[in-house]
């Protein structure tokens, strides 16, 4: 029955019904030309054709269509003319109109039974047949209305179930996020705090040399920066609803690179930096990305090429900002420190989402080059325009 369902949902259903309905109407008008009140067969054919054509627009013009159907009963003398009108009126909830159609049809059958079925053996058979012809469409229209209502209730129930499922998934996401925040606080936060305390304890020892104290102070500063970053991550992760906009994090500018580079230099890294910025500096979003590219490059160099020289170059052109971090090959015998392996991946996604590109590749002599091309003020203006 897939074809029937497709036909019911098609825009051609009324046209098909009009053709199917019009054939028996015209045949009855031709077979029984003197059954109605009008003894002209041409009138019967014309009113039957009008009813069939009106079936196409019966839902939008139900009152005129019902009037034509009643006229068809009087002209042709057959109650088949009002069946579709009765069905449509009940299905659309126009019960008063349906009652009028049924009442007119049955009254006509009682007043002129000989006009309905000329060869009926008994008037009772004519009346019972008329009742069947009129009431069956009423029953079918009511069933169609109930079926439509059930379909609407089913759709509404499915929508409510989808909302409940979405709510359960959102609640599960919130619980998972809360567990993540707790694990970060209990794990990473406590370890960083312990690291800072140990470094501070070593820095105040009288027997510690100045280089050791300086290294401990660097560890303490790095630990405090890590705690600040961790606090920001926890704040972002504790957003009440995953659909809500999380609070905006801190945006760095290029001047924030000075203390970072100073700490790496104090840790034994030889870092050279060359910055060429035009009179109109990059916008805050570009400076924040440039900061992240430089810090990621320095962090990778510190983990994988400890003691190697690092060069940082930031060039601003008319349309873009080019950030390049290049480190030389690590000294022999140095062991790389482990990392998560996600830093470059996340940074590349962030740069690409801003309309830039990020490339990372081995450099000459066993080194490593990280280069980002970020959109400058001119390109952002063109995109906005």
Short mmCIF file of C-alpha atoms in Angstrom, two decimals, residues 5-385:
data_model
loop_
_atom_site.label_atom_id
_atom_site.label_comp_id
_atom_site.label_asym_id
_atom_site.label_seq_id
_atom_site.Cartn_x
_atom_site.Cartn_y
_atom_site.Cartn_z
CA UNK A 5 0.12 6.40 0.87
CA UNK A 6 2.17 8.21 -1.77
CA UNK A 7 -1.02 9.11 -3.65
CA UNK A 8 -2.68 10.46 -0.48
CA UNK A 9 0.35 12.67 0.15
CA UNK A 10 0.55 13.79 -3.46
CA UNK A 11 -0.84 17.06 -4.78
CA UNK A 12 -2.63 15.09 -7.50
CA UNK A 13 -4.87 13.17 -5.08
CA UNK A 14 -7.85 15.50 -5.57
CA UNK A 15 -7.53 15.32 -9.35
CA UNK A 16 -7.46 11.51 -9.26
CA UNK A 17 -10.46 11.47 -6.92
CA UNK A 18 -12.34 13.84 -9.20
CA UNK A 19 -11.82 11.48 -12.14
CA UNK A 20 -12.79 8.38 -10.21
CA UNK A 21 -15.81 10.11 -8.66
CA UNK A 22 -17.01 11.73 -11.87
CA UNK A 23 -17.26 8.52 -13.88
CA UNK A 24 -20.13 6.91 -11.88
CA UNK A 25 -21.90 10.28 -11.54
CA UNK A 26 -22.02 10.77 -15.31
CA UNK A 27 -22.95 7.11 -15.89
CA UNK A 28 -25.90 7.36 -13.47
CA UNK A 29 -27.05 10.59 -15.12
CA UNK A 30 -27.00 8.85 -18.51
CA UNK A 31 -28.46 5.53 -17.33
CA UNK A 32 -31.31 7.10 -15.34
CA UNK A 33 -32.08 10.40 -17.09
CA UNK A 34 -35.59 10.69 -15.57
CA UNK A 35 -34.77 9.73 -11.94
CA UNK A 36 -34.40 13.30 -10.66
CA UNK A 37 -36.71 16.24 -10.49
CA UNK A 38 -35.29 17.62 -13.75
CA UNK A 39 -36.28 15.42 -16.69
CA UNK A 40 -33.47 16.62 -18.95
CA UNK A 41 -30.48 14.21 -19.30
CA UNK A 42 -28.25 17.08 -20.39
CA UNK A 43 -28.84 18.84 -17.06
CA UNK A 44 -27.93 15.67 -15.18
CA UNK A 45 -24.66 15.27 -17.08
CA UNK A 46 -23.73 18.93 -16.62
CA UNK A 47 -24.36 18.96 -12.87
CA UNK A 48 -22.50 15.64 -12.49
CA UNK A 49 -19.55 17.08 -14.38
CA UNK A 50 -19.65 20.23 -12.20
CA UNK A 51 -19.59 18.10 -9.04
CA UNK A 52 -16.64 16.08 -10.37
CA UNK A 53 -14.65 19.21 -11.27
CA UNK A 54 -15.51 20.86 -7.96
CA UNK A 55 -14.05 17.86 -6.11
CA UNK A 56 -10.58 19.20 -6.89
CA UNK A 57 -11.22 22.38 -4.82
CA UNK A 58 -13.73 20.95 -2.34
CA UNK A 59 -11.54 21.55 0.75
CA UNK A 60 -10.99 25.24 -0.03
CA UNK A 61 -14.59 25.88 -1.17
CA UNK A 62 -16.59 23.42 0.86
CA UNK A 63 -19.82 25.47 1.09
CA UNK A 64 -20.19 26.07 -2.69
CA UNK A 65 -19.22 22.46 -3.33
CA UNK A 66 -21.88 21.23 -0.87
CA UNK A 67 -24.51 23.43 -2.56
CA UNK A 68 -23.63 21.96 -5.97
CA UNK A 69 -23.80 18.46 -4.48
CA UNK A 70 -27.30 19.07 -3.08
CA UNK A 71 -28.34 20.45 -6.46
CA UNK A 72 -26.97 17.30 -8.05
CA UNK A 73 -29.20 15.15 -5.82
CA UNK A 74 -32.26 17.13 -6.91
CA UNK A 75 -31.34 17.07 -10.59
CA UNK A 76 -30.10 13.46 -10.96
CA UNK A 77 -32.13 11.90 -8.17
CA UNK A 78 -29.18 9.96 -6.71
CA UNK A 79 -27.59 10.45 -3.28
CA UNK A 80 -24.15 9.59 -4.62
CA UNK A 81 -23.80 13.29 -5.42
CA UNK A 82 -23.41 14.22 -1.72
CA UNK A 83 -21.10 11.40 -0.57
CA UNK A 84 -17.80 13.22 -1.07
CA UNK A 85 -19.24 16.42 0.39
CA UNK A 86 -20.39 14.55 3.52
CA UNK A 87 -17.00 12.83 3.86
CA UNK A 88 -15.07 16.10 3.51
CA UNK A 89 -17.32 18.00 5.93
CA UNK A 90 -16.89 15.38 8.67
CA UNK A 91 -13.14 15.03 8.10
CA UNK A 92 -12.69 18.79 8.43
CA UNK A 93 -14.87 18.93 11.56
CA UNK A 94 -17.77 20.78 9.90
CA UNK A 95 -20.35 18.67 11.66
CA UNK A 96 -23.23 21.14 11.21
CA UNK A 97 -22.70 21.17 7.46
CA UNK A 98 -22.44 17.37 7.42
CA UNK A 99 -25.70 17.09 9.37
CA UNK A 100 -27.45 19.39 6.90
CA UNK A 101 -26.21 17.32 3.94
CA UNK A 102 -27.36 14.07 5.55
CA UNK A 103 -30.71 15.54 6.55
CA UNK A 104 -31.41 16.98 3.08
CA UNK A 105 -30.44 13.72 1.41
CA UNK A 106 -32.61 11.53 3.66
CA UNK A 107 -35.57 13.92 3.41
CA UNK A 108 -35.29 13.80 -0.36
CA UNK A 109 -35.19 9.99 -0.19
CA UNK A 110 -38.32 9.88 1.99
CA UNK A 111 -40.29 12.41 -0.06
CA UNK A 112 -39.45 11.02 -3.49
CA UNK A 113 -38.43 7.38 -3.11
CA UNK A 114 -39.48 6.57 -6.64
CA UNK A 115 -36.99 9.09 -7.96
CA UNK A 116 -34.02 7.39 -6.31
CA UNK A 117 -34.32 3.85 -7.53
CA UNK A 118 -36.95 3.37 -10.15
CA UNK A 119 -36.86 -0.42 -10.00
CA UNK A 120 -36.84 -0.88 -6.20
CA UNK A 121 -39.32 -3.57 -5.14
CA UNK A 122 -40.17 -1.82 -1.88
CA UNK A 123 -39.87 1.78 -0.66
CA UNK A 124 -38.19 0.48 2.51
CA UNK A 125 -35.32 -0.85 0.44
CA UNK A 126 -34.94 2.54 -1.17
CA UNK A 127 -34.80 4.32 2.20
CA UNK A 128 -32.32 1.84 3.71
CA UNK A 129 -30.11 2.05 0.63
CA UNK A 130 -30.19 5.84 0.83
CA UNK A 131 -29.17 5.72 4.49
CA UNK A 132 -26.22 3.47 3.62
CA UNK A 133 -25.15 5.73 0.76
CA UNK A 134 -25.20 8.81 3.00
CA UNK A 135 -23.97 7.45 6.33
CA UNK A 136 -21.02 5.37 5.09
CA UNK A 137 -19.13 8.49 3.88
CA UNK A 138 -19.89 10.11 7.24
CA UNK A 139 -18.33 7.16 9.05
CA UNK A 140 -15.32 7.14 6.72
CA UNK A 141 -14.81 10.88 7.23
CA UNK A 142 -14.90 10.46 10.99
CA UNK A 143 -12.36 7.62 10.82
CA UNK A 144 -10.11 9.76 8.63
CA UNK A 145 -10.34 12.62 11.14
CA UNK A 146 -9.51 10.28 14.03
CA UNK A 147 -6.60 8.82 12.07
CA UNK A 148 -5.25 12.31 11.34
CA UNK A 149 -5.57 13.24 15.01
CA UNK A 150 -3.74 10.07 16.03
CA UNK A 151 -0.98 10.85 13.54
CA UNK A 152 -0.62 14.36 15.00
CA UNK A 153 -0.51 12.95 18.53
CA UNK A 154 2.14 10.45 17.44
CA UNK A 155 4.27 13.21 15.95
CA UNK A 156 3.85 15.30 19.10
CA UNK A 157 4.77 12.33 21.27
CA UNK A 158 7.88 11.68 19.18
CA UNK A 159 8.86 15.33 19.51
CA UNK A 160 8.43 15.16 23.28
CA UNK A 161 10.49 11.98 23.44
CA UNK A 162 13.19 13.67 21.38
CA UNK A 163 13.22 16.59 23.81
CA UNK A 164 13.44 14.20 26.75
CA UNK A 165 16.29 12.35 25.09
CA UNK A 166 18.07 15.63 24.41
CA UNK A 167 17.59 16.59 28.05
CA UNK A 168 19.03 13.28 29.21
CA UNK A 169 22.03 13.67 26.89
CA UNK A 170 22.56 17.23 28.09
CA UNK A 171 22.40 16.11 31.71
CA UNK A 172 24.90 13.34 30.99
CA UNK A 173 27.20 15.88 29.30
CA UNK A 174 26.97 18.16 32.33
CA UNK A 175 27.81 15.27 34.66
CA UNK A 176 30.75 14.28 32.49
CA UNK A 177 31.95 17.87 32.41
CA UNK A 178 31.68 18.09 36.19
CA UNK A 179 33.73 14.90 36.57
CA UNK A 180 36.32 16.34 34.19
CA UNK A 181 36.56 19.54 36.19
CA UNK A 182 36.93 17.55 39.40
CA UNK A 183 39.65 15.34 37.90
CA UNK A 184 41.56 18.35 36.60
CA UNK A 185 41.37 20.06 39.97
CA UNK A 186 42.27 17.00 42.00
CA UNK A 187 44.97 15.73 39.67
CA UNK A 188 46.75 18.43 37.73
CA UNK A 189 45.99 21.28 40.12
CA UNK A 190 47.40 19.51 43.17
CA UNK A 191 50.52 18.37 41.32
CA UNK A 192 51.25 21.88 40.09
CA UNK A 193 50.70 23.27 43.59
CA UNK A 194 53.10 20.68 45.01
CA UNK A 195 55.66 21.57 42.35
CA UNK A 196 55.46 25.27 43.20
CA UNK A 197 55.76 24.59 46.92
CA UNK A 198 58.80 22.38 46.44
CA UNK A 199 60.49 24.93 44.20
CA UNK A 200 59.75 27.68 46.74
CA UNK A 201 61.17 25.60 49.54
CA UNK A 202 64.39 25.04 47.63
CA UNK A 203 64.67 28.72 46.73
CA UNK A 204 64.74 29.81 50.40
CA UNK A 205 67.39 27.30 51.46
CA UNK A 206 70.60 28.97 52.59
CA UNK A 207 72.80 26.27 51.10
CA UNK A 208 71.24 26.66 47.62
CA UNK A 209 73.36 28.47 45.05
CA UNK A 210 72.09 31.50 43.14
CA UNK A 211 71.62 29.61 39.85
CA UNK A 212 69.53 27.02 41.68
CA UNK A 213 67.47 29.71 43.37
CA UNK A 214 66.94 31.41 40.01
CA UNK A 215 65.76 28.13 38.48
CA UNK A 216 63.38 27.60 41.39
CA UNK A 217 61.97 31.07 40.98
CA UNK A 218 61.37 30.32 37.31
CA UNK A 219 59.61 27.09 38.27
CA UNK A 220 57.45 28.96 40.75
CA UNK A 221 56.49 31.59 38.19
CA UNK A 222 55.71 28.94 35.58
CA UNK A 223 53.66 27.04 38.15
CA UNK A 224 51.65 30.14 39.03
CA UNK A 225 51.00 30.79 35.33
CA UNK A 226 49.89 27.17 34.99
CA UNK A 227 47.53 27.56 37.95
CA UNK A 228 46.05 30.70 36.36
CA UNK A 229 45.57 28.85 33.06
CA UNK A 230 44.07 25.90 34.92
CA UNK A 231 41.67 28.21 36.74
CA UNK A 232 40.53 29.60 33.38
CA UNK A 233 40.04 26.09 31.99
CA UNK A 234 37.99 25.08 35.01
CA UNK A 235 35.85 28.22 34.65
CA UNK A 236 35.19 27.40 31.00
CA UNK A 237 34.44 23.76 31.77
CA UNK A 238 31.97 24.66 34.52
CA UNK A 239 29.63 26.48 32.11
CA UNK A 240 26.14 25.42 33.33
CA UNK A 241 24.76 24.41 29.93
CA UNK A 242 26.67 23.05 26.93
CA UNK A 243 24.42 25.20 24.71
CA UNK A 244 25.31 28.38 26.62
CA UNK A 245 28.12 30.63 25.50
CA UNK A 246 31.12 30.10 27.80
CA UNK A 247 32.77 33.15 29.33
CA UNK A 248 35.40 34.73 27.14
CA UNK A 249 38.95 33.80 28.07
CA UNK A 250 41.87 36.17 28.29
CA UNK A 251 43.29 37.52 25.05
CA UNK A 252 47.05 38.02 24.89
CA UNK A 253 48.88 40.75 23.02
CA UNK A 254 52.36 40.73 21.55
CA UNK A 255 53.81 42.59 24.53
CA UNK A 256 52.90 39.59 26.71
CA UNK A 257 55.65 37.63 24.93
CA UNK A 258 58.41 39.56 26.73
CA UNK A 259 58.12 37.80 30.14
CA UNK A 260 57.61 34.43 28.45
CA UNK A 261 60.77 34.78 26.37
CA UNK A 262 62.60 36.06 29.43
CA UNK A 263 61.75 32.90 31.38
CA UNK A 264 62.90 30.65 28.53
CA UNK A 265 66.15 32.58 28.27
CA UNK A 266 66.67 32.24 32.02
CA UNK A 267 66.15 28.51 31.59
CA UNK A 268 69.17 28.29 29.29
CA UNK A 269 67.59 28.79 25.85
CA UNK A 270 69.24 31.09 23.33
CA UNK A 271 66.29 32.95 21.80
CA UNK A 272 66.47 35.68 19.17
CA UNK A 273 63.35 37.62 18.26
CA UNK A 274 62.67 39.92 15.33
CA UNK A 275 59.35 41.78 15.17
CA UNK A 276 58.28 44.06 12.34
CA UNK A 277 54.88 45.65 12.95
CA UNK A 278 53.36 48.46 10.89
CA UNK A 279 51.93 51.65 12.35
CA UNK A 280 48.48 50.02 12.52
CA UNK A 281 49.09 46.96 14.71
CA UNK A 282 47.16 43.72 14.24
CA UNK A 283 43.77 43.42 15.84
CA UNK A 284 43.48 41.71 19.27
CA UNK A 285 42.36 38.37 17.79
CA UNK A 286 45.42 38.22 15.51
CA UNK A 287 47.77 39.20 18.33
CA UNK A 288 46.27 36.50 20.54
CA UNK A 289 46.83 33.87 17.83
CA UNK A 290 50.38 35.11 17.24
CA UNK A 291 51.06 34.80 20.98
CA UNK A 292 49.76 31.23 20.99
CA UNK A 293 51.87 30.28 17.96
CA UNK A 294 55.04 31.65 19.56
CA UNK A 295 54.41 30.02 22.94
CA UNK A 296 53.58 26.69 21.28
CA UNK A 297 56.78 26.87 19.25
CA UNK A 298 58.88 27.71 22.33
CA UNK A 299 57.21 24.92 24.31
CA UNK A 300 57.94 22.36 21.58
CA UNK A 301 61.54 23.56 21.36
CA UNK A 302 61.93 23.26 25.14
CA UNK A 303 60.57 19.69 25.13
CA UNK A 304 62.23 18.30 22.04
CA UNK A 305 65.35 20.44 21.58
CA UNK A 306 66.52 21.53 25.01
CA UNK A 307 69.51 23.84 24.78
CA UNK A 308 69.04 24.51 21.04
CA UNK A 309 68.92 28.06 19.70
CA UNK A 310 65.46 29.34 18.79
CA UNK A 311 64.57 32.23 16.49
CA UNK A 312 61.20 33.99 16.58
CA UNK A 313 60.13 36.23 13.72
CA UNK A 314 56.87 38.22 13.40
CA UNK A 315 56.33 40.12 10.14
CA UNK A 316 53.23 42.18 9.35
CA UNK A 317 52.41 42.84 5.71
CA UNK A 318 49.47 44.61 4.20
CA UNK A 319 47.19 41.58 4.29
CA UNK A 320 48.61 39.14 6.82
CA UNK A 321 50.83 38.54 9.82
CA UNK A 322 53.51 35.87 9.41
CA UNK A 323 54.76 34.22 12.60
CA UNK A 324 57.75 31.89 12.36
CA UNK A 325 59.37 29.93 15.19
CA UNK A 326 62.45 27.95 14.18
CA UNK A 327 64.68 25.92 16.47
CA UNK A 328 67.98 24.27 15.64
CA UNK A 329 68.72 20.60 16.11
CA UNK A 330 68.87 19.43 19.75
CA UNK A 331 72.30 18.87 21.28
CA UNK A 332 73.57 15.29 21.27
CA UNK A 333 72.36 13.16 24.17
CA UNK A 334 69.33 15.28 25.03
CA UNK A 335 66.14 13.38 25.82
CA UNK A 336 62.82 14.88 24.71
CA UNK A 337 60.15 15.49 27.31
CA UNK A 338 56.73 13.84 26.80
CA UNK A 339 53.74 15.87 25.62
CA UNK A 340 50.07 15.27 24.89
CA UNK A 341 50.49 15.48 21.11
CA UNK A 342 47.43 17.72 20.76
CA UNK A 343 48.99 21.17 20.94
CA UNK A 344 49.71 21.58 17.23
CA UNK A 345 46.42 19.95 16.25
CA UNK A 346 44.35 22.33 18.36
CA UNK A 347 46.44 25.32 17.31
CA UNK A 348 46.01 24.45 13.62
CA UNK A 349 42.23 24.20 14.06
CA UNK A 350 42.12 27.58 15.80
CA UNK A 351 44.26 29.24 13.14
CA UNK A 352 42.20 27.75 10.31
CA UNK A 353 38.95 28.84 11.94
CA UNK A 354 40.32 32.41 11.93
CA UNK A 355 41.07 32.18 8.20
CA UNK A 356 44.81 31.51 8.46
CA UNK A 357 47.18 28.61 7.84
CA UNK A 358 49.66 26.78 10.07
CA UNK A 359 52.56 24.73 8.78
CA UNK A 360 54.97 22.61 10.78
CA UNK A 361 57.89 20.79 9.20
CA UNK A 362 61.45 19.70 9.92
CA UNK A 363 64.04 22.39 9.35
CA UNK A 364 67.53 22.28 7.96
CA UNK A 365 70.08 20.37 10.01
CA UNK A 366 67.54 18.47 12.11
CA UNK A 367 65.69 21.48 13.45
CA UNK A 368 61.99 22.28 13.33
CA UNK A 369 60.01 25.17 11.82
CA UNK A 370 56.54 26.33 12.86
CA UNK A 371 55.01 29.01 10.64
CA UNK A 372 51.56 30.60 10.77
CA UNK A 373 50.01 33.01 8.30
CA UNK A 374 47.30 35.00 10.06
CA UNK A 375 44.85 37.39 8.39
CA UNK A 376 45.77 41.02 8.92
CA UNK A 377 43.53 44.09 9.26
CA UNK A 378 43.26 44.59 5.49
CA UNK A 379 42.10 41.05 4.78
CA UNK A 380 39.62 41.14 7.66
CA UNK A 381 38.19 44.39 6.27
CA UNK A 382 37.80 42.80 2.84
CA UNK A 383 36.03 39.76 4.34
CA UNK A 384 33.68 42.03 6.32
CA UNK A 385 32.90 44.09 3.23
#
